[in-house]
Amino acid sequence: MAELQQEFQKQFGKPPELTVRAPGRVNLIGEHTDYNEGFVFPAAIDRVMNIAASPVDGKTVTVYSLDYRQKDSFSLDAIEKSQYGWANYLRGVLKIMRDAGHKVTAFNAVISGDVPQGAGLSSSAAYEVAVARLVSTMGSIGLSGKNIALLSQRAENQFVGVQCGIMDQFISALAERDSALLIDCRNLEYRAVKLNLEARGVSIVITNSGVQRGLVDSEYNARRNECAEGVRLLGELSGHPIHSLRDVSLSDLDEFSTQLPEVVARRCHHVVSENHRVLAAVEKLEQGHLRSLGKLMNESHASLRDDYQVSTPEVDLLVNLTQNHPGTLGARMTGAGFGGCTVAIMETTTVDEFVKNVLPLYEKQTGRKPEVYVCTAVDGASVN
Ligand code: GLA
């Protein structure tokens, strides 16, 4: 943050009037359920996007990226795509907020973040949420966390062009420290569930497989379409219109699955069973049964690998090695898939040994250097 403030002074000749931070996230369980109106259970991590800014008169927004050492400048009256990829998240949020009728005023800003990019830890959602929070504060709009999340998601869907669900923006805006949020993506009701990591002697260990997420957008959209096809066919087969896979029980699915195309049946099975696992995982956590929670995480991974088919051989290897480490309670891939990170719940006293003895095995077999982030669960976006 100090570096950001210094850079602001250097770029714009005076200190910034406010700073905003918004965190990245790790999803503990509930993958590819959000756009199926299901349940998710993410936490925000202590890797964040920071913005230092001051309002200015007129219509010109000027933003300097400390990470890319590039400057982007544009008029609020003509927000088009930028030549700089990093600038489009900011432009997108401003455009969506203006289109929604909010008062968006001009500003100077410097941005910088330490959420690893392309690793499935939602660096883009953190960025969008930070921008929405900044604009809401500067224009005294007073947007709720939910509205900030929804506007940020809309920017990602409509301006950036990625058809993501609501999970990432929601947790970045509304997270609570040392907690994960159980979010019902059908109505956006949620509740914070305490993790008590320290008292329980466990850590959230995120490992970056070093496989940059490839194909993620096209495969992500393909999965969404397969789920929509499942909803349509299950509605026809059962004779009752179905709104989403949330309306489908495992026994309904058993009854009709042989009449579905095999791939569609697998996708539906993942989503319906994952919703059950999320609710069971929260119950186990609240009862302090961390081994049972871990087992559900392992099952989630198997379902993502075999039914939803969004893992990769490297990520499967990393998950296997992690699960076989004696201090691990559970491990799975996290995020959209096709590379990126794994998440494990691990006894804290064994993390060093994991890093020293297990990760080199992964590196030896894949030639990729994994990175480990031992994270704490932090609060959602905030302004200073
Ligand atoms: C990405 C999307 C989320 C969610 C996950 C998969 O992170 O942005 O909305 O769909 O993938 O669970």
Coordinates of C-alpha atoms and ligand atoms in Angstrom, one line a residue:
M1 CA 0.0 0.0 0.0
A2 CA 2.9 2.4 0.8
E3 CA 4.4 1.8 -2.6
L4 CA 1.1 2.4 -4.2
Q5 CA 0.7 5.8 -2.4
Q6 CA 4.2 6.8 -3.4
E7 CA 3.6 5.9 -7.0
F8 CA 0.3 8.0 -6.9
Q9 CA 2.3 11.0 -5.7
K10 CA 4.8 10.4 -8.4
Q11 CA 2.2 10.1 -11.2
F12 CA -0.2 12.8 -10.1
G13 CA 1.8 15.2 -7.9
K14 CA -0.1 14.8 -4.6
P15 CA -1.2 12.0 -2.2
P16 CA -4.3 10.0 -3.0
E17 CA -7.5 10.8 -1.2
L18 CA -8.6 7.3 -0.6
T19 CA -7.5 3.7 -1.0
V20 CA -9.6 0.6 -1.6
R21 CA -8.7 -3.1 -1.3
A22 CA -10.6 -6.2 -2.5
P23 CA -9.5 -9.8 -2.0
G24 CA -9.1 -12.8 -4.2
R25 CA -10.8 -16.0 -3.1
V26 CA -10.4 -19.7 -2.7
N27 CA -13.4 -21.9 -3.0
L28 CA -13.4 -24.7 -0.4
I29 CA -16.2 -26.7 -2.0
G30 CA -19.1 -26.1 -4.4
E31 CA -17.6 -25.9 -7.9
H32 CA -19.5 -25.1 -11.1
T33 CA -22.7 -24.9 -9.0
D34 CA -23.1 -21.1 -8.9
Y35 CA -24.5 -20.7 -12.4
N36 CA -26.8 -23.7 -11.7
E37 CA -28.4 -21.8 -8.8
G38 CA -26.7 -24.0 -6.4
F39 CA -24.5 -23.7 -3.2
V40 CA -20.9 -22.5 -2.9
F41 CA -18.6 -22.2 0.1
P42 CA -15.7 -19.8 -0.7
A43 CA -13.4 -17.7 1.5
A44 CA -11.5 -14.5 0.7
I45 CA -7.8 -14.8 0.9
D46 CA -5.0 -12.4 2.0
R47 CA -4.0 -11.7 -1.6
V48 CA -5.7 -8.5 -2.7
M49 CA -6.1 -5.8 -5.4
N50 CA -5.4 -2.3 -4.2
I51 CA -6.4 1.0 -5.7
A52 CA -5.2 4.5 -4.6
A53 CA -7.4 7.3 -6.1
S54 CA -8.5 10.9 -6.0
P55 CA -11.6 12.4 -7.7
V56 CA -10.9 15.0 -10.4
D57 CA -13.1 17.5 -12.3
G58 CA -14.1 16.8 -15.8
K59 CA -14.7 13.5 -17.6
T60 CA -11.3 12.0 -17.9
V61 CA -10.3 8.9 -16.0
T62 CA -6.5 8.2 -15.8
V63 CA -5.2 4.9 -14.3
Y64 CA -1.7 3.8 -13.9
S65 CA -0.9 0.1 -13.4
L66 CA 2.0 -0.4 -11.1
D67 CA 2.3 -4.1 -12.1
Y68 CA 2.3 -3.4 -15.9
R69 CA 3.9 0.1 -15.8
Q70 CA 1.3 1.3 -18.3
K71 CA -1.1 4.2 -18.2
D72 CA -4.7 4.2 -19.5
S73 CA -6.8 7.3 -20.0
F74 CA -10.3 7.6 -21.4
S75 CA -13.4 9.8 -21.3
L76 CA -16.4 8.6 -19.2
D77 CA -18.6 9.6 -22.2
A78 CA -17.0 7.1 -24.5
I79 CA -16.0 3.9 -22.7
E80 CA -14.7 1.4 -25.3
K81 CA -12.3 -1.5 -25.0
S82 CA -8.8 -0.5 -24.2
Q83 CA -5.6 -1.7 -26.0
Y84 CA -4.4 -2.9 -22.5
G85 CA -6.1 -6.0 -21.3
W86 CA -5.6 -5.0 -17.6
A87 CA -7.5 -1.8 -18.2
N88 CA -10.7 -3.4 -19.4
Y89 CA -11.9 -4.6 -16.0
L90 CA -11.9 -1.0 -14.8
R91 CA -13.4 0.3 -17.9
G92 CA -16.1 -2.4 -17.9
V93 CA -17.2 -1.7 -14.3
L94 CA -17.5 2.1 -15.0
K95 CA -19.4 1.5 -18.2
I96 CA -21.8 -1.0 -16.5
M97 CA -22.4 1.4 -13.6
R98 CA -23.1 4.3 -15.9
D99 CA -25.5 2.2 -18.0
A100 CA -27.2 1.2 -14.8
G101 CA -27.8 4.9 -14.1
H102 CA -25.3 5.4 -11.3
K103 CA -23.4 8.6 -10.9
V104 CA -19.8 7.8 -12.0
T105 CA -17.3 10.7 -11.5
A106 CA -13.8 11.0 -13.0
F107 CA -10.7 10.2 -11.0
N108 CA -7.0 9.5 -11.1
A109 CA -5.8 6.1 -9.8
V110 CA -2.9 3.8 -9.4
I111 CA -3.6 0.1 -9.1
S112 CA -1.6 -2.9 -8.0
G113 CA -2.4 -6.4 -6.8
D114 CA -0.8 -9.6 -5.5
V115 CA -3.5 -12.1 -6.4
P116 CA -1.7 -14.5 -8.8
Q117 CA -3.2 -14.1 -12.3
G118 CA -4.6 -16.9 -14.4
A119 CA -4.3 -19.2 -11.3
G120 CA -8.0 -19.5 -10.5
L121 CA -7.9 -17.3 -7.4
S122 CA -10.2 -14.6 -9.0
S123 CA -7.8 -11.7 -9.5
S124 CA -10.2 -10.2 -12.0
A125 CA -13.2 -10.4 -9.6
A126 CA -11.0 -8.7 -6.9
Y127 CA -10.2 -5.9 -9.4
E128 CA -13.8 -5.4 -10.5
V129 CA -15.0 -5.3 -6.9
A130 CA -12.3 -2.8 -5.9
V131 CA -13.3 -0.5 -8.8
A132 CA -17.1 -0.8 -8.0
R133 CA -16.4 0.0 -4.3
L134 CA -14.2 3.0 -5.3
V135 CA -16.8 4.5 -7.6
S136 CA -19.6 3.9 -5.1
T137 CA -17.6 5.7 -2.4
M138 CA -16.5 8.6 -4.6
G139 CA -20.0 9.2 -5.9
S140 CA -21.6 8.6 -2.4
I141 CA -23.8 6.0 -4.1
G142 CA -23.7 3.7 -1.1
L143 CA -24.1 0.5 -3.0
S144 CA -24.6 -2.7 -0.9
G145 CA -22.1 -5.5 -1.2
K146 CA -24.6 -7.6 -3.1
N147 CA -25.1 -4.8 -5.7
I148 CA -21.3 -4.3 -6.0
A149 CA -21.0 -8.0 -6.7
L150 CA -23.8 -8.0 -9.3
L151 CA -22.5 -5.0 -11.1
S152 CA -19.0 -6.5 -11.2
Q153 CA -20.3 -9.8 -12.5
R154 CA -22.2 -7.9 -15.2
A155 CA -19.0 -6.1 -16.2
E156 CA -17.2 -9.4 -16.5
N157 CA -20.1 -11.0 -18.5
Q158 CA -20.9 -8.1 -20.8
F159 CA -17.7 -6.0 -21.2
V160 CA -14.9 -8.5 -20.6
G161 CA -16.9 -11.2 -22.2
V162 CA -16.5 -14.1 -19.7
Q163 CA -19.8 -15.8 -18.7
C164 CA -18.9 -16.4 -15.1
G165 CA -21.3 -16.9 -12.2
I166 CA -21.7 -14.8 -9.1
M167 CA -19.4 -16.6 -6.6
D168 CA -16.1 -14.7 -7.1
Q169 CA -17.4 -11.2 -7.0
F170 CA -19.8 -12.0 -4.2
I171 CA -17.1 -13.4 -1.9
S172 CA -14.7 -10.5 -2.7
A173 CA -17.4 -8.0 -1.8
L174 CA -18.9 -9.7 1.2
A175 CA -16.4 -12.0 2.8
E176 CA -15.9 -12.1 6.6
R177 CA -12.6 -12.8 8.3
D178 CA -11.8 -16.3 9.5
S179 CA -15.0 -17.5 7.8
A180 CA -16.2 -19.0 4.6
L181 CA -19.6 -17.9 3.2
L182 CA -22.3 -20.5 2.4
I183 CA -24.0 -18.7 -0.5
D184 CA -27.2 -19.9 -2.0
C185 CA -26.8 -18.7 -5.6
R186 CA -30.5 -19.0 -6.3
N187 CA -31.5 -16.1 -4.1
L188 CA -28.1 -14.7 -2.9
E189 CA -28.9 -15.4 0.7
Y190 CA -25.7 -16.3 2.6
R191 CA -24.3 -16.9 6.0
A192 CA -20.8 -16.8 7.4
V193 CA -19.4 -20.0 8.9
K194 CA -16.4 -19.7 11.2
L195 CA -13.4 -21.6 10.2
N196 CA -11.4 -21.2 13.5
L197 CA -8.3 -22.3 11.7
E198 CA -5.9 -21.4 14.3
A199 CA -7.8 -22.9 17.2
R200 CA -8.2 -26.1 15.2
G201 CA -4.6 -26.2 14.3
V202 CA -5.2 -26.4 10.5
S203 CA -4.3 -24.2 7.6
I204 CA -5.8 -23.5 4.2
V205 CA -3.0 -24.5 1.8
I206 CA -3.3 -23.3 -1.8
T207 CA -0.9 -24.7 -4.3
N208 CA -0.5 -23.3 -7.8
S209 CA 0.1 -26.2 -10.2
G210 CA 1.9 -23.8 -12.5
V211 CA -0.4 -24.9 -15.4
Q212 CA -1.7 -21.6 -16.8
R213 CA -5.4 -22.1 -17.2
G214 CA -6.0 -22.9 -20.9
L215 CA -9.3 -23.3 -22.8
V216 CA -11.0 -22.1 -19.7
D217 CA -13.5 -19.7 -21.4
S218 CA -14.6 -22.0 -24.2
E219 CA -14.8 -25.1 -22.0
Y220 CA -16.6 -23.1 -19.3
N221 CA -19.2 -22.0 -21.7
A222 CA -19.5 -25.6 -23.1
R223 CA -20.2 -26.8 -19.5
R224 CA -22.8 -24.1 -19.0
N225 CA -24.6 -25.2 -22.2
E226 CA -24.4 -28.9 -21.3
C227 CA -26.1 -28.1 -17.9
A228 CA -28.8 -26.0 -19.7
E229 CA -29.4 -29.0 -22.0
G230 CA -29.8 -31.2 -19.0
V231 CA -32.4 -28.9 -17.5
R232 CA -34.3 -28.8 -20.7
L233 CA -34.2 -32.6 -21.2
L234 CA -35.0 -33.4 -17.6
G235 CA -38.0 -31.1 -17.8
E236 CA -39.2 -32.9 -20.9
L237 CA -38.6 -36.4 -19.5
S238 CA -40.2 -35.7 -16.1
G239 CA -43.2 -33.8 -17.6
H240 CA -42.5 -30.8 -15.2
P241 CA -40.7 -27.8 -16.4
I242 CA -37.4 -27.4 -14.4
H243 CA -35.8 -24.0 -13.9
S244 CA -32.3 -25.1 -13.0
L245 CA -30.3 -28.2 -11.8
R246 CA -31.1 -27.0 -8.3
D247 CA -34.6 -28.3 -8.8
V248 CA -33.3 -31.8 -9.5
S249 CA -32.7 -34.5 -6.8
L250 CA -30.3 -37.3 -7.0
S251 CA -33.2 -39.8 -7.3
D252 CA -34.8 -37.8 -10.1
L253 CA -31.5 -37.9 -11.9
D254 CA -31.1 -41.7 -11.3
E255 CA -34.5 -42.2 -12.8
F256 CA -33.8 -40.4 -16.0
S257 CA -30.1 -40.4 -16.5
T258 CA -30.0 -43.4 -18.9
Q259 CA -32.2 -41.4 -21.2
L260 CA -29.9 -38.4 -21.3
P261 CA -26.8 -38.2 -23.5
E262 CA -24.0 -39.6 -21.5
V263 CA -22.0 -36.4 -21.2
V264 CA -25.1 -34.4 -20.1
A265 CA -25.8 -37.1 -17.5
R266 CA -22.3 -36.8 -16.1
R267 CA -22.4 -33.0 -15.9
C268 CA -25.8 -33.1 -14.2
H269 CA -24.6 -35.7 -11.7
H270 CA -21.6 -33.5 -10.7
V271 CA -23.8 -30.5 -10.1
V272 CA -26.5 -32.2 -8.2
S273 CA -24.1 -34.3 -6.0
E274 CA -21.9 -31.2 -5.4
N275 CA -24.8 -29.3 -4.0
H276 CA -25.3 -32.1 -1.4
R277 CA -21.6 -32.1 -0.6
V278 CA -21.5 -28.4 0.1
L279 CA -24.4 -28.6 2.6
A280 CA -22.8 -31.7 4.2
A281 CA -19.4 -30.0 4.4
V282 CA -20.8 -27.0 6.2
E283 CA -22.6 -29.3 8.7
K284 CA -19.4 -31.2 9.3
L285 CA -17.3 -28.1 9.8
E286 CA -19.8 -26.7 12.2
Q287 CA -19.7 -29.9 14.2
G288 CA -15.9 -29.8 14.1
H289 CA -15.6 -32.9 12.1
L290 CA -12.8 -31.8 9.9
R291 CA -11.9 -35.3 8.6
S292 CA -15.4 -35.6 7.2
L293 CA -15.1 -32.2 5.6
G294 CA -11.9 -33.3 4.0
K295 CA -13.4 -36.5 2.7
L296 CA -16.1 -34.4 1.0
M297 CA -13.4 -32.2 -0.6
N298 CA -11.7 -35.3 -1.9
E299 CA -15.0 -36.5 -3.4
S300 CA -15.6 -33.1 -4.9
H301 CA -12.3 -33.4 -6.8
A302 CA -13.2 -36.9 -8.1
S303 CA -16.5 -35.6 -9.4
L304 CA -14.9 -32.6 -11.1
R305 CA -12.3 -34.9 -12.6
D306 CA -14.6 -37.8 -13.7
D307 CA -18.0 -36.3 -14.3
Y308 CA -17.4 -32.6 -15.0
Q309 CA -14.1 -33.2 -16.6
V310 CA -12.5 -29.9 -15.8
S311 CA -9.2 -31.1 -14.2
T312 CA -5.9 -31.7 -15.9
P313 CA -3.4 -34.6 -15.4
E314 CA -1.0 -32.2 -13.6
V315 CA -3.7 -31.0 -11.2
D316 CA -4.8 -34.6 -10.6
L317 CA -1.3 -35.5 -9.7
L318 CA -0.9 -32.6 -7.4
V319 CA -4.2 -33.4 -5.7
N320 CA -3.2 -37.1 -5.3
L321 CA 0.2 -36.2 -3.8
T322 CA -1.5 -33.7 -1.5
Q323 CA -4.2 -36.2 -0.4
N324 CA -1.5 -38.8 0.4
H325 CA 0.4 -36.4 2.7
P326 CA -0.3 -37.6 6.2
G327 CA -1.2 -34.1 7.5
T328 CA -3.8 -33.5 4.8
L329 CA -7.5 -33.7 5.8
G330 CA -8.8 -33.1 2.2
A331 CA -7.7 -31.6 -1.1
R332 CA -9.2 -30.7 -4.4
M333 CA -8.9 -28.4 -7.4
T334 CA -10.4 -25.0 -6.9
G335 CA -12.0 -22.6 -9.3
A336 CA -13.0 -23.2 -12.9
G337 CA -10.3 -25.8 -13.6
F338 CA -8.1 -26.6 -16.6
G339 CA -5.0 -25.8 -14.6
G340 CA -4.6 -23.3 -11.8
C341 CA -4.7 -24.1 -8.1
T342 CA -5.5 -26.8 -5.6
V343 CA -6.8 -26.2 -2.1
A344 CA -6.2 -28.4 0.9
I345 CA -7.0 -28.3 4.6
M346 CA -3.9 -29.4 6.3
E347 CA -2.6 -29.7 9.9
T348 CA -0.5 -26.6 10.3
T349 CA 2.4 -28.5 11.9
T350 CA 2.8 -30.5 8.7
V351 CA 2.8 -27.7 6.2
D352 CA 6.6 -27.3 6.1
E353 CA 7.1 -31.0 5.6
F354 CA 4.5 -30.9 2.7
V355 CA 6.5 -28.1 1.0
K356 CA 9.8 -29.8 1.6
N357 CA 9.0 -33.4 0.8
V358 CA 5.8 -33.6 -1.3
L359 CA 6.0 -30.6 -3.7
P360 CA 9.4 -31.7 -5.1
L361 CA 7.8 -35.0 -6.2
Y362 CA 5.3 -32.9 -8.3
E363 CA 8.1 -30.9 -9.7
K364 CA 10.1 -34.0 -10.6
Q365 CA 7.2 -35.6 -12.4
T366 CA 6.0 -32.5 -14.3
G367 CA 8.9 -30.2 -14.6
R368 CA 6.7 -27.4 -13.2
K369 CA 7.5 -25.5 -10.1
P370 CA 4.5 -25.3 -7.8
E371 CA 4.0 -22.2 -5.6
V372 CA 2.4 -22.5 -2.2
Y373 CA 0.2 -19.8 -0.5
V374 CA -0.8 -20.5 3.1
C375 CA -3.7 -18.2 3.4
T376 CA -5.8 -16.7 6.1
A377 CA -9.5 -15.9 5.5
V378 CA -10.0 -12.1 5.4
D379 CA -12.8 -9.5 5.2
G380 CA -14.3 -8.5 1.9
A381 CA -13.6 -5.2 0.1
S382 CA -12.9 -2.1 2.2
V383 CA -12.1 1.6 1.8
N384 CA -9.6 3.7 3.8
Ligands
GLA1 C1 -15.1 -19.4 -12.1 C2 -16.3 -18.5 -12.2 C3 -17.3 -18.7 -11.0 C4 -17.5 -20.2 -10.8 C5 -16.2 -21.1 -10.8 C6 -16.5 -22.5 -10.8 O1 -14.3 -19.0 -11.0 O2 -16.0 -17.1 -12.2 O3 -18.4 -18.0 -11.2 O4 -18.4 -20.7 -11.8 O5 -15.4 -20.7 -12.0 O6 -17.0 -22.9 -9.6

